[in-house]
mmCIF file of C-alpha atoms in Angstrom:
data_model
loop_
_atom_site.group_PDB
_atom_site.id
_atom_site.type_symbol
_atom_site.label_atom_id
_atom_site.label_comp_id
_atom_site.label_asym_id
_atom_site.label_seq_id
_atom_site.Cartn_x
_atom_site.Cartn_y
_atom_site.Cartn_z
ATOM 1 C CA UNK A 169 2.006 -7.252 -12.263
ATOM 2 C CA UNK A 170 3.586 -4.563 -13.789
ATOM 3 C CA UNK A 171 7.331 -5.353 -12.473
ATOM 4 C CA UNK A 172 6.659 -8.436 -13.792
ATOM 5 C CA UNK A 173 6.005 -7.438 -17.317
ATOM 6 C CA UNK A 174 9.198 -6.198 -17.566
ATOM 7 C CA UNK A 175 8.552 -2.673 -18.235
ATOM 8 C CA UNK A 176 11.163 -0.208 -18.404
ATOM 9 C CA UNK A 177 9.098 1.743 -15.928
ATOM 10 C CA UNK A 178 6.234 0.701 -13.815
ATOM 11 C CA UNK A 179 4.330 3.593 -12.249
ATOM 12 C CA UNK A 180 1.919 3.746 -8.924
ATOM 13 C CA UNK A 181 -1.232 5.591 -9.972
ATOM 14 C CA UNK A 182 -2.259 8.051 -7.338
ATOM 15 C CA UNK A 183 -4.171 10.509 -8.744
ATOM 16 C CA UNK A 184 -7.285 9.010 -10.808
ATOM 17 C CA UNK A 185 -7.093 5.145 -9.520
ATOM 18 C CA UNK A 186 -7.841 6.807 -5.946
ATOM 19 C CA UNK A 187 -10.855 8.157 -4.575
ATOM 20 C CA UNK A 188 -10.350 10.862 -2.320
ATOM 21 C CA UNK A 189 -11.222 9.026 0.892
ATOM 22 C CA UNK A 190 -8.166 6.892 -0.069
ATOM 23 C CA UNK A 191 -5.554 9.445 -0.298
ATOM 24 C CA UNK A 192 -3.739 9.051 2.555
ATOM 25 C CA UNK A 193 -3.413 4.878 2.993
ATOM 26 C CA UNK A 194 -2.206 4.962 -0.662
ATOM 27 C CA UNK A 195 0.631 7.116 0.508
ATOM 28 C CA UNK A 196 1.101 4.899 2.931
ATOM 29 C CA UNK A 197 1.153 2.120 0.476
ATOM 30 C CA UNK A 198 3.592 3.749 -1.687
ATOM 31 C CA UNK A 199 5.968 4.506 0.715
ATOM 32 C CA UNK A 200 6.078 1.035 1.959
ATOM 33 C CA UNK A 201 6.024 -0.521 -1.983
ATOM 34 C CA UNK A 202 8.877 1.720 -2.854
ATOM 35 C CA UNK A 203 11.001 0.977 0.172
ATOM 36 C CA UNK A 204 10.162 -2.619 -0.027
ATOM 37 C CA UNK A 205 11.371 -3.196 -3.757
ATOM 38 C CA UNK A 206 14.951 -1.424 -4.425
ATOM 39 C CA UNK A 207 16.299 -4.382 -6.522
ATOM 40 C CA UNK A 208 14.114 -4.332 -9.542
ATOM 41 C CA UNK A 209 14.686 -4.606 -13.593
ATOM 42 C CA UNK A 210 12.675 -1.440 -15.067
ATOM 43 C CA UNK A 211 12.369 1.596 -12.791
ATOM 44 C CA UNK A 212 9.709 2.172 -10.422
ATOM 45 C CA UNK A 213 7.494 5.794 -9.996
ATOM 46 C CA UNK A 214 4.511 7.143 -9.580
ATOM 47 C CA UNK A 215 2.333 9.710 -10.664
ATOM 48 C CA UNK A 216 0.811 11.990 -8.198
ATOM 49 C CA UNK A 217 -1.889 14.317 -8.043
ATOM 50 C CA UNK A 218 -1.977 17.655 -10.098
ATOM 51 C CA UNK A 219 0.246 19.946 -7.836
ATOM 52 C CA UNK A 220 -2.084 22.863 -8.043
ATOM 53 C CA UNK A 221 -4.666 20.659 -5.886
ATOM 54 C CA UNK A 222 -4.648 20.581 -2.321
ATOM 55 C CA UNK A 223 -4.098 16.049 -2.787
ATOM 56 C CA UNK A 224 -1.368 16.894 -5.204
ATOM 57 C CA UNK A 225 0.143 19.607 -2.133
ATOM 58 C CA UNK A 226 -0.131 16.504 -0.064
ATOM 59 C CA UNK A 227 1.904 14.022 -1.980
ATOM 60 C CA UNK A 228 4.742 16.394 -2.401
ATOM 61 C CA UNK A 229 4.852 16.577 1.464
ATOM 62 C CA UNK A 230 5.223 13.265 1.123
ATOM 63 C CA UNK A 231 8.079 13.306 -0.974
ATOM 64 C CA UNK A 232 9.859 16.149 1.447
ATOM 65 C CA UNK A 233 9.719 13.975 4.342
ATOM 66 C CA UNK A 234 10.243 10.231 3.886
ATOM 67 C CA UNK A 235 12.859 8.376 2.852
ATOM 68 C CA UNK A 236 12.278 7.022 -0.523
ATOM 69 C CA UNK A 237 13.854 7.485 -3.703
ATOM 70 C CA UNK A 238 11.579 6.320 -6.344
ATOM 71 C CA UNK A 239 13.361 6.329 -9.884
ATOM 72 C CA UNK A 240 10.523 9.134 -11.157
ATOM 73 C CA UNK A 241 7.387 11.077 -10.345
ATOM 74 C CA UNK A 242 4.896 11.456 -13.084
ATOM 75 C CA UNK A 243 3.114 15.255 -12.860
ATOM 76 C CA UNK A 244 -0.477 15.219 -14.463
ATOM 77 C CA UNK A 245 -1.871 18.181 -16.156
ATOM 78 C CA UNK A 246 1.167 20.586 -16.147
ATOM 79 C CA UNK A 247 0.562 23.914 -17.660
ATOM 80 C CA UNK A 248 3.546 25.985 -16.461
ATOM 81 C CA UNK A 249 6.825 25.133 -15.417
ATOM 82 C CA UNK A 250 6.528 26.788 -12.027
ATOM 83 C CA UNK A 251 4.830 23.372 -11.412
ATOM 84 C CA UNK A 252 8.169 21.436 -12.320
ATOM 85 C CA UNK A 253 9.938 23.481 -10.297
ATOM 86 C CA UNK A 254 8.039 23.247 -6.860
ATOM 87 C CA UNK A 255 8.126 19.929 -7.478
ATOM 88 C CA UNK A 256 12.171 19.848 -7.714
ATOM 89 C CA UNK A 257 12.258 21.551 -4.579
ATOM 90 C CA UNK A 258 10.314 19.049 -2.557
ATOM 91 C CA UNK A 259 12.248 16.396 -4.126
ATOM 92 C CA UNK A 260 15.518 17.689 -2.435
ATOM 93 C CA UNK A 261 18.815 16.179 -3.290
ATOM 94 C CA UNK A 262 17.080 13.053 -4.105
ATOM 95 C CA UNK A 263 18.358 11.754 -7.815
ATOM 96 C CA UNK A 264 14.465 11.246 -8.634
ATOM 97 C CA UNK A 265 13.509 12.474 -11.975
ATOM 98 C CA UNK A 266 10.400 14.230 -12.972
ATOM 99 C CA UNK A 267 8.109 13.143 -16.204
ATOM 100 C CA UNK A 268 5.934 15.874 -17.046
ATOM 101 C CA UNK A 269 2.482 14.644 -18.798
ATOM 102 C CA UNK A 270 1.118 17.699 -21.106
ATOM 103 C CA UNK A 271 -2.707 16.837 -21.336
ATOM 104 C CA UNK A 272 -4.095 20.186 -22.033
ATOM 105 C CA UNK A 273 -3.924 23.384 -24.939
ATOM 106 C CA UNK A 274 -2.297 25.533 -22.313
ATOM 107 C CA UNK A 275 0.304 22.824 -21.432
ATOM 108 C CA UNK A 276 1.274 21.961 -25.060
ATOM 109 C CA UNK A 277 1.902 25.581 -25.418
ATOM 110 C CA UNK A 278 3.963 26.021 -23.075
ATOM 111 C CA UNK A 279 5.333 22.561 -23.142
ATOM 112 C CA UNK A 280 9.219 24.123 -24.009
ATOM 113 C CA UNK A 281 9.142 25.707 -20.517
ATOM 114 C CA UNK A 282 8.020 23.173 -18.975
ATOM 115 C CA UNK A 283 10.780 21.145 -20.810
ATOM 116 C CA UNK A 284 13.266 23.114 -19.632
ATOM 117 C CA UNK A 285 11.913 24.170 -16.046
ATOM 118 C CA UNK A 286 14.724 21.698 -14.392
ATOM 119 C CA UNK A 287 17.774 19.407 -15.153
ATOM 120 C CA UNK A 288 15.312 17.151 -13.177
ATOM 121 C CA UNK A 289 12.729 16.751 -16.142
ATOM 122 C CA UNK A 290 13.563 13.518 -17.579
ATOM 123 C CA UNK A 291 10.161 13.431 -20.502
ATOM 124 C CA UNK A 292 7.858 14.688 -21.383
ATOM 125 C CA UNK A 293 4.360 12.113 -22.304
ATOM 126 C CA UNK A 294 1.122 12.818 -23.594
ATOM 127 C CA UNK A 295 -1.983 12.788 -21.844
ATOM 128 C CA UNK A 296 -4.177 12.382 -25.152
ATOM 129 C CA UNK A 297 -7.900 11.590 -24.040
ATOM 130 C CA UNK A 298 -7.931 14.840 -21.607
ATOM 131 C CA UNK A 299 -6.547 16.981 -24.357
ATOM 132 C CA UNK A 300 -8.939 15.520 -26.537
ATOM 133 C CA UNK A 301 -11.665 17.135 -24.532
ATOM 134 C CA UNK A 302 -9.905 20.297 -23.664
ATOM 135 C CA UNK A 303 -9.461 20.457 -27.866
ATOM 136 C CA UNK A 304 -13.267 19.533 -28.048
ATOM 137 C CA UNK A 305 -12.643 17.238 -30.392
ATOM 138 C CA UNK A 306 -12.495 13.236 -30.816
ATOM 139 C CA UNK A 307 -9.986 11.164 -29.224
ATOM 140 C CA UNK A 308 -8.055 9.391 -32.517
ATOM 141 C CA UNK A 309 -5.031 10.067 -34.607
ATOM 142 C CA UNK A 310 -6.214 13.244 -36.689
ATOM 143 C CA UNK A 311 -7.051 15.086 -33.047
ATOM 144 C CA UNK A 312 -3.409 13.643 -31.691
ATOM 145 C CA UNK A 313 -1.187 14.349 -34.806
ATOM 146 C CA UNK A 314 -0.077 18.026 -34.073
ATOM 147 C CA UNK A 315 0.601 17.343 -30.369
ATOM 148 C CA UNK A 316 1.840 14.432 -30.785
ATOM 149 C CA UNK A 317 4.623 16.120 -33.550
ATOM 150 C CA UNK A 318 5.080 19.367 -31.118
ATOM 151 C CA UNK A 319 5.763 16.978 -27.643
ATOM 152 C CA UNK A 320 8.436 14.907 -30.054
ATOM 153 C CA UNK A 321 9.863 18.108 -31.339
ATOM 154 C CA UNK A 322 10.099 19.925 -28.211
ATOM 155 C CA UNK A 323 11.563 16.875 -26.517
ATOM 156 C CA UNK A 324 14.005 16.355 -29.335
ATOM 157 C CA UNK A 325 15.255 19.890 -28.957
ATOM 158 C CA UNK A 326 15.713 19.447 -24.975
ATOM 159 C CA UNK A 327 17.342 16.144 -25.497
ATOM 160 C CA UNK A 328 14.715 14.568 -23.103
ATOM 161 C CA UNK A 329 12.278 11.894 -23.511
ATOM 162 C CA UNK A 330 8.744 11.442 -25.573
ATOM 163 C CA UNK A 331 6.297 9.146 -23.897
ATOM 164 C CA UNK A 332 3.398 8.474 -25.983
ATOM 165 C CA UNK A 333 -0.111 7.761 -25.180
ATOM 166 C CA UNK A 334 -1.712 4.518 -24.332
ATOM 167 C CA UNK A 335 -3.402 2.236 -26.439
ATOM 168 C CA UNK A 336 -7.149 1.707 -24.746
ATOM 169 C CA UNK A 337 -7.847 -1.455 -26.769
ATOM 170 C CA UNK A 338 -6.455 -4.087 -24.837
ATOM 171 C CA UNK A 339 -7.231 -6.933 -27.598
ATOM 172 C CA UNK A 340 -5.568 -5.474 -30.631
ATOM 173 C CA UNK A 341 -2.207 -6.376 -31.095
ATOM 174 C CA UNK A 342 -1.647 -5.696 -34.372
ATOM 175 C CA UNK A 343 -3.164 -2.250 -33.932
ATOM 176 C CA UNK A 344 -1.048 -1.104 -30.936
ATOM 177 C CA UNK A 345 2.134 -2.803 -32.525
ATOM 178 C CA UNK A 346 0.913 -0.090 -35.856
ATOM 179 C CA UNK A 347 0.421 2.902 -33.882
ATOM 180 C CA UNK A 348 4.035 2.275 -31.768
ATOM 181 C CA UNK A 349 5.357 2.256 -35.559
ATOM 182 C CA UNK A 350 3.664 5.678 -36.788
ATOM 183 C CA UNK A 351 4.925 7.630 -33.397
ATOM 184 C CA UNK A 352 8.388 5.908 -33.055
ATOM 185 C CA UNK A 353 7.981 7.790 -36.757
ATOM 186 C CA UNK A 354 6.926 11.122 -35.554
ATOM 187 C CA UNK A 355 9.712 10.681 -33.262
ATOM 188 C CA UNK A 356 8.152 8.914 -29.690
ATOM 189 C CA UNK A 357 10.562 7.167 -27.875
ATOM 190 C CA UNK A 358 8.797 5.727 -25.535
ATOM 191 C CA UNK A 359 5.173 4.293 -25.434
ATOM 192 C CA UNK A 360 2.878 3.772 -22.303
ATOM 193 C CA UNK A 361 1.070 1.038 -21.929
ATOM 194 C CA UNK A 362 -1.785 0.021 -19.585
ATOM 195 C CA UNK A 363 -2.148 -3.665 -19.761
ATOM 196 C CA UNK A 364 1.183 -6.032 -19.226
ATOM 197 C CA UNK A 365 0.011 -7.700 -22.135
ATOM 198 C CA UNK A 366 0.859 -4.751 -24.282
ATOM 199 C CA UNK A 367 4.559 -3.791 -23.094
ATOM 200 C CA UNK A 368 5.998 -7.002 -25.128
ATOM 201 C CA UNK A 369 4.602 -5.439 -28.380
ATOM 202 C CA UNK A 370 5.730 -2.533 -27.977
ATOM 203 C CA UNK A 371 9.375 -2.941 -26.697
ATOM 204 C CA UNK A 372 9.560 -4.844 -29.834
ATOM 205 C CA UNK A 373 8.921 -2.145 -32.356
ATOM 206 C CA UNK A 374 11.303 0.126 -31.338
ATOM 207 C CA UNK A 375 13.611 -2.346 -31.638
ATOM 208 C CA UNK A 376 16.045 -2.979 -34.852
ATOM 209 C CA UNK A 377 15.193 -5.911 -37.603
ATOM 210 C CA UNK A 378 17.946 -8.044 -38.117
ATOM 211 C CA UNK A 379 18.662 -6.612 -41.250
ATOM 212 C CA UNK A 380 18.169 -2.762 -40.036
ATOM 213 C CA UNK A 381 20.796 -3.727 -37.199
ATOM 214 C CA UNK A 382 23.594 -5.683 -39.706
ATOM 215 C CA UNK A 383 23.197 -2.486 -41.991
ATOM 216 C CA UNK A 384 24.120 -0.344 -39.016
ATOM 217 C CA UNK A 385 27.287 -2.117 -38.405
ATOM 218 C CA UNK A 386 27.839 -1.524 -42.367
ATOM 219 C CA UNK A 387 27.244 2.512 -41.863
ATOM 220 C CA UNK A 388 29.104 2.632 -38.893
ATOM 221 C CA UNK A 389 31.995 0.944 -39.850
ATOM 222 C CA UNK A 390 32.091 2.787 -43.531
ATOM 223 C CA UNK A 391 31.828 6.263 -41.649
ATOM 224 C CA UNK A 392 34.616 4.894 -39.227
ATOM 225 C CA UNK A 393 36.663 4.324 -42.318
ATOM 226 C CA UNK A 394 36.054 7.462 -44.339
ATOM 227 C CA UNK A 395 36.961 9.456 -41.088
ATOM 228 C CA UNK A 396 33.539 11.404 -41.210
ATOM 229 C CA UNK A 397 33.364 11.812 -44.807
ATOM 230 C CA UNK A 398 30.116 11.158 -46.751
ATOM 231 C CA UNK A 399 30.633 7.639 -48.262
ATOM 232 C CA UNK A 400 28.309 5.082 -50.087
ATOM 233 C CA UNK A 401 27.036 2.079 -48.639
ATOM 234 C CA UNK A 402 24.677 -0.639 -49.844
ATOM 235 C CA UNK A 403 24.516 2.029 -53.519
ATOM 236 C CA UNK A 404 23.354 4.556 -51.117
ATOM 237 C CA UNK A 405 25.136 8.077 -49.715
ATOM 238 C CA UNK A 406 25.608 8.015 -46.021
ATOM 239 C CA UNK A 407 26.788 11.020 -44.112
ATOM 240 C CA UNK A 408 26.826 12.109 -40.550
ATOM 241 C CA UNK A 409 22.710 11.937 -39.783
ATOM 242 C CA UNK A 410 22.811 8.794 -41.200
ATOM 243 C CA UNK A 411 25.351 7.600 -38.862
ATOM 244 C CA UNK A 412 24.253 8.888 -35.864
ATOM 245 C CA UNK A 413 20.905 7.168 -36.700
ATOM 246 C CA UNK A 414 22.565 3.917 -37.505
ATOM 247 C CA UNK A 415 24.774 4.494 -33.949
ATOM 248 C CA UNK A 416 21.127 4.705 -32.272
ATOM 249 C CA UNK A 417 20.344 1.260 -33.836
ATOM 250 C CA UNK A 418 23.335 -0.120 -32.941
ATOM 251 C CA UNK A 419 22.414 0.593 -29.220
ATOM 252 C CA UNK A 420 18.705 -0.298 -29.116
ATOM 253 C CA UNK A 421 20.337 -3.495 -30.985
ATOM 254 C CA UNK A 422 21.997 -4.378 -27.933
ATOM 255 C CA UNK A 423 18.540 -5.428 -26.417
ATOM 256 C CA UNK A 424 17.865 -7.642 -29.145
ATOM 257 C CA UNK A 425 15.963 -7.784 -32.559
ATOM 258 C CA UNK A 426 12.330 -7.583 -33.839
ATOM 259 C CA UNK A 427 10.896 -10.115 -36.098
#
């Protein structure tokens, strides 16, 4: 269901969506999922177990010795970027990425480490309920403001992805399509979702409006002009950050528009 949805990435769940007595036929499964589906439109992962747990131990074997190449792993619960780097190892010279998910205090503050553990590290995304509890606070946007705005700047400053949170509220659109607007704003550049219902509205709000996108080409253009040289466009002064921002546009506007 989730190739289907046309997600940019669709990721096997091996860590809380399997009991332990199931451990080793999911493997199994993955292995065989992965190999079975190499021609797909978003890339395909999975997230294993925490690789300080003997489960976790076990999936990297499995990476080390079969065949497969999945696009990414997802690590859970990373609090040091030894983690990242064990993992790199059993990945080999595979050209698999790694997605680290920060879901505790002691993860967030390490989290430029961890960023920068291995080429390999593709993003970093939020795991916001556990921190929540770790925090000992509420799950909500006052308790996932500051590590929300650390994750984006640390991933900003690596030049790596942000994944974002999920939305638990399967039913409300206009909520989810709100909350993709305030982190794409704290600087998010991706967005997880958990329901294939959800990754429609929220590809769409990282996308351009019409009119964002047609002012783009006006920026872009003008700065092409002026040779790099502040210039005014639309009444308004546009230098360099401006452009680069409008260049960003220009490329997410290649996937289309949002209403």
């Amino acid at each position: 269901k989730a190739l289907a949805a046309d997600a940019d990435q669709a990721s096997i769940e091996l860590e809380y969506a399997v009991g332990p007595a199931d451990k080793d036929s999911a493997r199994e499964h993955v292995v065989a999922f992965v190999a079975a589906n190499p021609a797909r439109r978003g890339e395909l992962g999975f997230r294993i177990n925490g690789t300080t747990t003997p489960a976790g131990a076990r999936d990297l074997a499995l990476l080390r010795e079969s065949r497969i190449e999945p696009d990414f792993v997802m690590l859970p619960k990373v609090e040091s970027a030894d983690e990242l780097v064990v993992a790199d190892q059993a990945l080999g010279d595979r050209a698999t990425r790694l997605i680290a998910l920060i879901e505790s205090p002691r993860g967030l503050l390490d989290a430029r480490a961890i960023a920068g553990a291995t080429p390999r590290v593709s993003a970093l995304m939020f795991g916001g309920f556990d921190f929540a509890v770790a925090l000992r606070g509420r799950p909500g946007w006052d308790a996932f403001l500051a590590p929300r705005t650390q994750l984006a700047l640390v991933a900003a400053e690596r030049e790596i992805g942000f994944i974002d949170v999920p939305c638990l509220d399967l039913k409300d659109a206009d909520g989810l399509a709100a909350e993709t607007d305030r982190v794409i704003a704290l600087g998010a550049t991706a967005k997880a979702a958990i329901h294939p219902d959800q990754v429609p509205v929220i590809q769409s709000r990282f996308l351009p409006t019409a009119e964002e996108l047609a002012r783009a080409r006006r920026v872009v253009e003008a700065m092409e002009t002026a040779r790099g040289e502040a210039v005014a466009v639309d009444g308004k002064l546009v230098d360099r950050p401006i452009e680069l921002a409008a260049r960003r546009a220009l490329a997410l506007g290649a996937l289309g528009t949002r209403p």
